[in-house]
CSV table of C-alpha atoms in Angstrom, one decimal:
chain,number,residue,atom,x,y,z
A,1,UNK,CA,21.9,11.5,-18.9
A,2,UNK,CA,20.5,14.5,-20.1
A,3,UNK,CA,17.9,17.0,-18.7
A,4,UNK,CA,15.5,19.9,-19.3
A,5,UNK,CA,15.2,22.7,-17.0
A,6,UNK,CA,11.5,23.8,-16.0
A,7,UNK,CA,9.2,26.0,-17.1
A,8,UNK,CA,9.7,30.1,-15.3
A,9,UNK,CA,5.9,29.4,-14.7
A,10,UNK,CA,7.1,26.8,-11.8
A,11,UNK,CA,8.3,28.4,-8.7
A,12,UNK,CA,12.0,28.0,-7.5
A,13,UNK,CA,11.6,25.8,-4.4
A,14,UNK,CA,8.6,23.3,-3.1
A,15,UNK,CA,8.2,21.8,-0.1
A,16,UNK,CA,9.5,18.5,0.6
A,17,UNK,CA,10.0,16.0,3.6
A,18,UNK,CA,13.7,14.9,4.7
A,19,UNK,CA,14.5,12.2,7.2
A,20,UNK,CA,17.1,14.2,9.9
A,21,UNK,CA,18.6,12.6,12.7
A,22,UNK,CA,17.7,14.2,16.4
A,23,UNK,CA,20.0,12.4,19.2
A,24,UNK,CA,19.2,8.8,18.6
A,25,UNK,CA,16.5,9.1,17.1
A,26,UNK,CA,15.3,9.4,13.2
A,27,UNK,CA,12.2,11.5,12.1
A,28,UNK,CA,10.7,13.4,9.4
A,29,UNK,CA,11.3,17.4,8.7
A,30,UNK,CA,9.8,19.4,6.6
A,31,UNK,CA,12.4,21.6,4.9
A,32,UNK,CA,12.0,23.8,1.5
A,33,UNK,CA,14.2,22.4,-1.2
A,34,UNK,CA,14.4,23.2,-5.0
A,35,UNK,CA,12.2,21.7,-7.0
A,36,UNK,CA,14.0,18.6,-8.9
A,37,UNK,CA,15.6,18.9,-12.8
A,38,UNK,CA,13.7,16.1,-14.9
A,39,UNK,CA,15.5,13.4,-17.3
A,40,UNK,CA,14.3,13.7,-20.8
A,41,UNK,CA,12.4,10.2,-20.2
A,42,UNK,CA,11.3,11.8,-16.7
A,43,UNK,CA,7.9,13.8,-15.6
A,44,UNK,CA,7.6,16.6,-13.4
A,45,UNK,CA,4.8,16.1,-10.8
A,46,UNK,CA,2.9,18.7,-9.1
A,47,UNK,CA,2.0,16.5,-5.9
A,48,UNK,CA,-1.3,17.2,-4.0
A,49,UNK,CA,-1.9,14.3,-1.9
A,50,UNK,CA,0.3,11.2,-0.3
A,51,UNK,CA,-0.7,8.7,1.7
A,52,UNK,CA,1.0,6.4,4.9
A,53,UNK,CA,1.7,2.8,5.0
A,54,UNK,CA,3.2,1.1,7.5
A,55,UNK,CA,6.7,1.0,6.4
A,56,UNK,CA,7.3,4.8,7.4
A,57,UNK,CA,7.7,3.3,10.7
A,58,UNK,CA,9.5,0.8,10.2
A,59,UNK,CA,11.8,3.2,8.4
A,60,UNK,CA,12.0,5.8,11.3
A,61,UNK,CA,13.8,2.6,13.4
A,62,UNK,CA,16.3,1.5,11.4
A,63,UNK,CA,19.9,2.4,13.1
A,64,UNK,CA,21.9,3.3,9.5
A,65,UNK,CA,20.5,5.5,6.5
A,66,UNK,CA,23.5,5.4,4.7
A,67,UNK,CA,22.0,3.5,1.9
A,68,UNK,CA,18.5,4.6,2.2
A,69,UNK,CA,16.3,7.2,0.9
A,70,UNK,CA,16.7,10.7,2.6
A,71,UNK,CA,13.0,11.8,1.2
A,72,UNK,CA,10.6,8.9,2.4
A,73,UNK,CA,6.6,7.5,1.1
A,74,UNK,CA,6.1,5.8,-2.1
A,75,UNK,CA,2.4,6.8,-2.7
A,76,UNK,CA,1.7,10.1,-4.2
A,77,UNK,CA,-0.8,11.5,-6.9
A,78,UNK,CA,-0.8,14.7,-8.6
A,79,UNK,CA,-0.6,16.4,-11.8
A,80,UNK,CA,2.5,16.5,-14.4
A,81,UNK,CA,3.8,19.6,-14.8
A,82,UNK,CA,6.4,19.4,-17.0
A,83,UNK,CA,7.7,16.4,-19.4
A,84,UNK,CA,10.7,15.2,-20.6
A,85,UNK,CA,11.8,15.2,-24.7
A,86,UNK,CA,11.4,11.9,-24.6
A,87,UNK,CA,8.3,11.5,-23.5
A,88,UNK,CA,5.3,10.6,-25.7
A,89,UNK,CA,2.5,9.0,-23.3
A,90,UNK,CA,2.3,11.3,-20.8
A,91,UNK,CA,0.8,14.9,-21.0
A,92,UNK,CA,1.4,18.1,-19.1
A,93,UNK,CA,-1.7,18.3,-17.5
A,94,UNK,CA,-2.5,14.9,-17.2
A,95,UNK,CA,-3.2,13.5,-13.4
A,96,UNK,CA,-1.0,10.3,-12.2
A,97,UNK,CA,-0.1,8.6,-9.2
A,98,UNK,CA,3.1,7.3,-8.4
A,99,UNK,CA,4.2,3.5,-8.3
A,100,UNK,CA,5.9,1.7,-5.6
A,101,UNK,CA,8.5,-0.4,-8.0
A,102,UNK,CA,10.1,2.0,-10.3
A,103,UNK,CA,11.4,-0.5,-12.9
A,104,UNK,CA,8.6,-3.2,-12.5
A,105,UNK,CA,6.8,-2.4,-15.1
A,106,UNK,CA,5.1,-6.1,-16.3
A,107,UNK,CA,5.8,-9.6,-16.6
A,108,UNK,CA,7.4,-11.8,-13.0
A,109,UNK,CA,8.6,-10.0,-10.1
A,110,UNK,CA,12.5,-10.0,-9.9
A,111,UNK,CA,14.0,-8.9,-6.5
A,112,UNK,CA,16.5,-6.9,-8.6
A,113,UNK,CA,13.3,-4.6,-8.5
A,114,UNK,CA,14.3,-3.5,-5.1
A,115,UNK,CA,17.0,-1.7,-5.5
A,116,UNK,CA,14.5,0.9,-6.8
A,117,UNK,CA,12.0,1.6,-4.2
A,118,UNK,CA,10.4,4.7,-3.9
A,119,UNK,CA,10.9,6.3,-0.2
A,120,UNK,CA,12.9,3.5,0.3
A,121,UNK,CA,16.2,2.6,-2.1
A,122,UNK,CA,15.5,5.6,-4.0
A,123,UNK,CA,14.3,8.9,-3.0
A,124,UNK,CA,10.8,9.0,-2.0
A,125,UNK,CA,7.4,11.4,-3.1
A,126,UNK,CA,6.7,13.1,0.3
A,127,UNK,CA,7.0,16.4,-1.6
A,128,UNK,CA,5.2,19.1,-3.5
A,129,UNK,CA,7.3,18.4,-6.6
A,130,UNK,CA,8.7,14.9,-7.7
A,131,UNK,CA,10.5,13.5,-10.6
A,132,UNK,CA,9.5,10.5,-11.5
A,133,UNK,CA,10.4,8.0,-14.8
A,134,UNK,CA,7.6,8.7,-17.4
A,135,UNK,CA,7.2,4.9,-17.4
A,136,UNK,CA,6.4,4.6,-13.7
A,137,UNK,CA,3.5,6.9,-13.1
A,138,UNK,CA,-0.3,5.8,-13.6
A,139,UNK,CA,-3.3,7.9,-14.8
A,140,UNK,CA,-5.8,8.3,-12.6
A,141,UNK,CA,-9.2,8.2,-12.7
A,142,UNK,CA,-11.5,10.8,-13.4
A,143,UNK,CA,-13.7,10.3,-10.6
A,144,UNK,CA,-11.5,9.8,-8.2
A,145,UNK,CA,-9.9,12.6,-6.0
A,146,UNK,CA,-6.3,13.7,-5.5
A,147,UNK,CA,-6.3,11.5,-1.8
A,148,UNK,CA,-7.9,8.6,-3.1
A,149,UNK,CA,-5.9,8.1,-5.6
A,150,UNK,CA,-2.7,8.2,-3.3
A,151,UNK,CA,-4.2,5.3,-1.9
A,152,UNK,CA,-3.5,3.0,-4.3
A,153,UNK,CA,-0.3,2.4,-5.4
A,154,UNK,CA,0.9,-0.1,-2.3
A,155,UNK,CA,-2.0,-0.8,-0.1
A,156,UNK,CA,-4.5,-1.3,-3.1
A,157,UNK,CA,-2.2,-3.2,-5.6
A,158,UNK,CA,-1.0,-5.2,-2.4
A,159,UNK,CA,-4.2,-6.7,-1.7
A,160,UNK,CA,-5.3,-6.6,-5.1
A,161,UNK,CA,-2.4,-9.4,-6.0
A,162,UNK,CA,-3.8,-10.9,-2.9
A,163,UNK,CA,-7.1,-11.6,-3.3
A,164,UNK,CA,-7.0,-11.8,-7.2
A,165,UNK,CA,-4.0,-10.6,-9.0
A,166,UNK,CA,-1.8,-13.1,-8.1
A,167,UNK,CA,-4.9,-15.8,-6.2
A,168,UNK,CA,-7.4,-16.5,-8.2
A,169,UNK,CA,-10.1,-16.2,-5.3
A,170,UNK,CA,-13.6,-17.3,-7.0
A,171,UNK,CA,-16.9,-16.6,-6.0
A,172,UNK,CA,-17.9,-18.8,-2.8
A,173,UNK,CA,-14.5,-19.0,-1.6
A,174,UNK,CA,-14.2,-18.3,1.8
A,175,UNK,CA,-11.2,-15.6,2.8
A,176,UNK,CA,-9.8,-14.5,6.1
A,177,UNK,CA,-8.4,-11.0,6.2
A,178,UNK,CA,-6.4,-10.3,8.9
A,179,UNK,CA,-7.6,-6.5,10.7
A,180,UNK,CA,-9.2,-3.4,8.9
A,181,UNK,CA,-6.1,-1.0,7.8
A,182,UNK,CA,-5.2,-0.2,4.4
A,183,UNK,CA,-4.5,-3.4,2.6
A,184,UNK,CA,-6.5,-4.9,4.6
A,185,UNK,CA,-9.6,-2.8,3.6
A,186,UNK,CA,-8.7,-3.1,0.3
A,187,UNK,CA,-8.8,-6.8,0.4
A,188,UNK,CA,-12.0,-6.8,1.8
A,189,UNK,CA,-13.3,-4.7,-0.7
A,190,UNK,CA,-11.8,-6.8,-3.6
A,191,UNK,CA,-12.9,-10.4,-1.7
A,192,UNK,CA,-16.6,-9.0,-1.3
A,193,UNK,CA,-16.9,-7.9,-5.3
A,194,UNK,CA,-15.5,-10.9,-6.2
A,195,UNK,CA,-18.3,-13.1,-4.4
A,196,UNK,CA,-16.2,-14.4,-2.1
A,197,UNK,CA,-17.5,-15.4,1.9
A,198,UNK,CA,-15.1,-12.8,3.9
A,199,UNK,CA,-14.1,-12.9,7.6
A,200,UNK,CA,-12.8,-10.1,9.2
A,201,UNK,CA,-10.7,-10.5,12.6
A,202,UNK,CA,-9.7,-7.4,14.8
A,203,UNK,CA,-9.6,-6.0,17.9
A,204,UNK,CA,-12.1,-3.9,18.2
A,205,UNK,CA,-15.7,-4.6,18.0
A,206,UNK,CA,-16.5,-0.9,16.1
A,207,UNK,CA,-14.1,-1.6,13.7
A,208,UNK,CA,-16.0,-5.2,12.7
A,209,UNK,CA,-19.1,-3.3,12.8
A,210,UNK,CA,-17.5,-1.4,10.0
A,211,UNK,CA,-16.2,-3.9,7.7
A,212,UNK,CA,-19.8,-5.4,7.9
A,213,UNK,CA,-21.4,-2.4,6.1
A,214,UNK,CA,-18.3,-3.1,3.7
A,215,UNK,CA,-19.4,-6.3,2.8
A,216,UNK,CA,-18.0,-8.6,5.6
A,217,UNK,CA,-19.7,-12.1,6.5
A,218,UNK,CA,-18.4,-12.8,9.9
A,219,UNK,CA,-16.6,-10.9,12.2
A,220,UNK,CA,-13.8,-12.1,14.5
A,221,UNK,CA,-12.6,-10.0,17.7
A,222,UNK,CA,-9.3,-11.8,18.7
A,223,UNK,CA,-8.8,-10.0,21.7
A,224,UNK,CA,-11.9,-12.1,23.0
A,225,UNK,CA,-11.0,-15.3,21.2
A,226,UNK,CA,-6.8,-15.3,21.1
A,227,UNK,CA,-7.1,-18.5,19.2
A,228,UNK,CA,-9.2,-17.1,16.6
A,229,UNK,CA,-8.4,-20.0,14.1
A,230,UNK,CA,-10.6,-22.4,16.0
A,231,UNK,CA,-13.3,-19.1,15.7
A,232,UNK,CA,-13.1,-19.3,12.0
A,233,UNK,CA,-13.1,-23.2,11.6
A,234,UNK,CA,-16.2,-23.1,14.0
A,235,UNK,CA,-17.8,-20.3,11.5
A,236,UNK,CA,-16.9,-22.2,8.5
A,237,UNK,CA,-18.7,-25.8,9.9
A,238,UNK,CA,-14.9,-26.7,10.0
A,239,UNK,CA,-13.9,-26.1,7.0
A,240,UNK,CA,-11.7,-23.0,7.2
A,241,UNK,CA,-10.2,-20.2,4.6
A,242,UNK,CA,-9.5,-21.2,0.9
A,243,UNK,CA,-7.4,-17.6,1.0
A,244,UNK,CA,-5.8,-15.9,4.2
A,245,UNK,CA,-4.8,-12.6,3.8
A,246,UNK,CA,-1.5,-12.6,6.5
A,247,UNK,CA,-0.8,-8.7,7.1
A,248,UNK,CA,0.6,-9.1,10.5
A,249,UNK,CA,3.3,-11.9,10.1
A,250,UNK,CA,5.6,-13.8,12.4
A,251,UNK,CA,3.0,-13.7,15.8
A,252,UNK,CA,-0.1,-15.0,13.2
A,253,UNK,CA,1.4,-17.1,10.6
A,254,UNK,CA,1.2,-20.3,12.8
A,255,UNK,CA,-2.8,-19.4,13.1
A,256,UNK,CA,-2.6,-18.6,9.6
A,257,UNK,CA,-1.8,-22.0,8.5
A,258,UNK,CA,-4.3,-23.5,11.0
A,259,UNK,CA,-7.4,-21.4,9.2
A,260,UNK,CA,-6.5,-22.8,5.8
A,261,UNK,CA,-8.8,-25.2,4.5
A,262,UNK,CA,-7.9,-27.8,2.4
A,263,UNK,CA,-5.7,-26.9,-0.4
A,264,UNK,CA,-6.3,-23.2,0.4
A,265,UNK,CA,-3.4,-20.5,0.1
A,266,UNK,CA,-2.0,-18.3,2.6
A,267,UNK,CA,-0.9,-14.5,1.0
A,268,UNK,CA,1.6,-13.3,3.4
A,269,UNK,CA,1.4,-9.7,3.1
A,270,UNK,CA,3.2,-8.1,5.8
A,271,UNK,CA,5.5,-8.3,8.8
A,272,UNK,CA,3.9,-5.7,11.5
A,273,UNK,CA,4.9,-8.0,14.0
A,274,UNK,CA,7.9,-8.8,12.1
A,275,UNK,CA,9.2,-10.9,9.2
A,276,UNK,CA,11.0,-13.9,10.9
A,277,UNK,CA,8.2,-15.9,11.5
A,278,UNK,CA,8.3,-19.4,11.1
A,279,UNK,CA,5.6,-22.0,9.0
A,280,UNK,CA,4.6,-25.1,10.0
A,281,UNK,CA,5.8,-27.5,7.1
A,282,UNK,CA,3.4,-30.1,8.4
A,283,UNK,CA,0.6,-27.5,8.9
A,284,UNK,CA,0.8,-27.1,5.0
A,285,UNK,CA,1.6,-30.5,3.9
A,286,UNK,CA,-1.5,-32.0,5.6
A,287,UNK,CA,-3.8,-29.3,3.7
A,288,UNK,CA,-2.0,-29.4,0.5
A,289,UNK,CA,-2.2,-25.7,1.1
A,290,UNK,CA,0.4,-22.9,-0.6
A,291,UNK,CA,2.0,-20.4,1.3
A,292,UNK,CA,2.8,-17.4,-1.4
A,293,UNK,CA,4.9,-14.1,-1.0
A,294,UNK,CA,2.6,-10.9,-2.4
A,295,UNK,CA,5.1,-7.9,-2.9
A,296,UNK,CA,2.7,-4.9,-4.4
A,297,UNK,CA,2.6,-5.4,-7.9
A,298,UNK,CA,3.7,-4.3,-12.1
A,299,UNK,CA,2.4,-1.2,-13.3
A,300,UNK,CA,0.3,-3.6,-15.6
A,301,UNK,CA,-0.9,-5.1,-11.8
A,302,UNK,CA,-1.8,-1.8,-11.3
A,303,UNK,CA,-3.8,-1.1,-14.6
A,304,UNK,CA,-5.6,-4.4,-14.2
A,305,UNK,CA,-7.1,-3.6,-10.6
A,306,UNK,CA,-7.9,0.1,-11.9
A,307,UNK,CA,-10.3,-1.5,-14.5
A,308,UNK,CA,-11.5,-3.5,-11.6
A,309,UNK,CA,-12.1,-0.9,-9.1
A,310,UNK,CA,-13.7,0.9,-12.1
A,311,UNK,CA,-16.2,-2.0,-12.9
A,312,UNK,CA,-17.6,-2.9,-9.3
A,313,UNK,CA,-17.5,1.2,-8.5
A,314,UNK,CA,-14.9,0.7,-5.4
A,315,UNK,CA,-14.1,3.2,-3.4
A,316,UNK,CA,-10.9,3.8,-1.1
A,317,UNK,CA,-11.8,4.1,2.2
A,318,UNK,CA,-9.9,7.1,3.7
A,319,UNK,CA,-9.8,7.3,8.0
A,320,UNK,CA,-8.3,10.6,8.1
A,321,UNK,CA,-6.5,14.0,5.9
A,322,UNK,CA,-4.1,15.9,7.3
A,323,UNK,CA,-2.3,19.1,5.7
A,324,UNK,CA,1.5,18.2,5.3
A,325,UNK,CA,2.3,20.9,8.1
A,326,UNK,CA,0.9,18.1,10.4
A,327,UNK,CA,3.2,15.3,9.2
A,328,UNK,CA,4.0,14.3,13.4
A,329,UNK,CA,-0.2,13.9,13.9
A,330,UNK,CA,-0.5,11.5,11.1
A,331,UNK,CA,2.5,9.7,12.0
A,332,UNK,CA,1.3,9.1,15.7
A,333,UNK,CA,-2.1,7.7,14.3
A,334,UNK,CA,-0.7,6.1,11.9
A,335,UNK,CA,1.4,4.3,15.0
A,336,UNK,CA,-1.6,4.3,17.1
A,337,UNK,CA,-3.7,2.0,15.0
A,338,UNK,CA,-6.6,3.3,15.7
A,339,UNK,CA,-7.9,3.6,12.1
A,340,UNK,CA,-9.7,1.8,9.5
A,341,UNK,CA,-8.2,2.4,5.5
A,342,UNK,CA,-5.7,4.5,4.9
A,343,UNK,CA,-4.3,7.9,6.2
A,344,UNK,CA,-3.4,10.9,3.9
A,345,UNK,CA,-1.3,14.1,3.8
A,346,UNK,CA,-1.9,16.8,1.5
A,347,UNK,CA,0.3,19.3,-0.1
């Protein structure tokens, strides 16, 4: 494969985040690194903001990272520095975001798309200068800041396939979305401006507070109703959720099932609690209800919800920005939980 070398107006090195081993443990480092040689079909990106999901975490504990990527986070925006000879739709100067598939670019997801995952089965964005596959990045819009845009490329697109990509939630339906971080947000956001009835559950009481000035019809605190299915039957006159958005995984996917009203589909979204989880066959089967796999989204996905956000005036809800130097802070609230939206770094 051929490359280009960069302009002399670039700078030698960047900053960039590796993942070291200390003892028995794994965590981030930030380290100064030369900047990466671009493919003729590749872009040079000038990162200015990234932002957390949940998988960092999950990444930090794995035992063996033999096979995965040494530089982790998928979601990054900035501005293209440099371009490949290949390239023809993408413009120095132009401002794009990363996406989390780097070959799933439209049509059916395939799980050969995994094997290129950024921060995760390929080298991540968590630094100040990227290469990324021309075809992979995503314009941003011109309203939208550096950190907002970070946002978007798993958290957004994930509930965005959620609530409408992939579910075609219409207005009246009722939808259940499980606590207020990033995708969860998102779905909120996406359920309200779509018409739908949304029901919040969470632990805390401030939090619900806050998805009600989001848009949020009921709010559900399951620390003071555990069996918060019964809670949302009782506030739907029995009828429960025609969508539930299932961020949490194997310790709410039995509930899950029992919120579902009849025929109504359950988008399991993530494993916090894990992914081994079990479903009640008859808890579906006696609902005619569909249980359905959301994994982020295409790039088209991703062009489809920008036109979206666009047209209802969305907004990404950002809890806190912290300068890359203090990577460890944003990890710990990011662990903590104590957040609503997302969490962003800057470069």
């Amino acid at each position: 494969m051929s490359s280009i070398a960069h302009s002399s107006e670039l700078p030698a090195t960047g900053r960039k985040i590796v993942i070291e081993k200390t003892g028995e443990r794994y965590e981030w480092t930030l380290v100064q690194a030369p900047l990466p040689t671009i493919a003729d079909d590749q872009v040079l990106v000038r990162v200015h903001a990234i932002s957390l999901n949940r998988g960092e975490l999950s990444r930090l504990e794995r035992q063996n990272f033999a096979e995965a990527a040494k530089t982790p986070v998928s979601d990054a925006a900035g501005e293209v520095v440099a371009v490949g000879r290949a390239v023809k739709d993408v413009r120095k100067g132009e401002r794009v975001t990363s996406t989390y598939f780097r070959n799933w670019i439209d049509g059916p997801y395939r799980e050969a798309y995994l094997d290129a995952v950024y921060g995760w089965s390929i080298e991540g964005v968590a630094a100040e200068y990227v290469a990324l596959d021309a075809r992979a990045v995503v314009p941003i819009a011109k309203d939208f800041s550096y950190e907002e845009a970070s946002t978007l490329p798993t958290a957004a697109l994930t509930a965005w396939n959620g609530v409408l990509g992939r579910v075609n939630t219409q207005k009246g339906d009722v939808v259940l979305v499980q606590g207020t971080g990033g995708v969860s947000t998102f779905a909120l956001q996406f359920a309200v401006a779509a018409g739908a009835r949304t029901i919040v559950t969470s632990s805390s009481d401030e939090k619900l507070a806050h998805a009600y000035k989001l848009g949020a019809r009921e709010g559900i605190n399951y620390r003071k109703e555990p069996d918060w299915s019964k809670a949302v039957l009782r506030v739907t006159d029995g009828r429960g959720a025609d969508l539930v958005i299932d961020v949490v995984g194997k310790s709410t996917l039995g509930q899950s099932v029992d919120s579902l009203a009849d025929e109504g589909t359950l988008a399991i979204i993530g494993g916090i609690t894990g992914y081994d989880g079990s479903l009640s066959a008859w808890g579906l089967l006696k609902k005619s209800a569909t249980a359905k796999g959301i994994f982020v989204g295409s790039r088209a996905d991703y062009l489809r919800m920008n036109e979206f956000i666009a047209r209802h005036h969305l907004r990404p809800l950002i809890d806190r920005v912290y300068p890359i130097e203090q990577y460890k802070e944003a990890l710990q609230a990011m662990a903590a939980g104590n957040f609503m939206g997302k969490i962003v770094l800057t470069f």
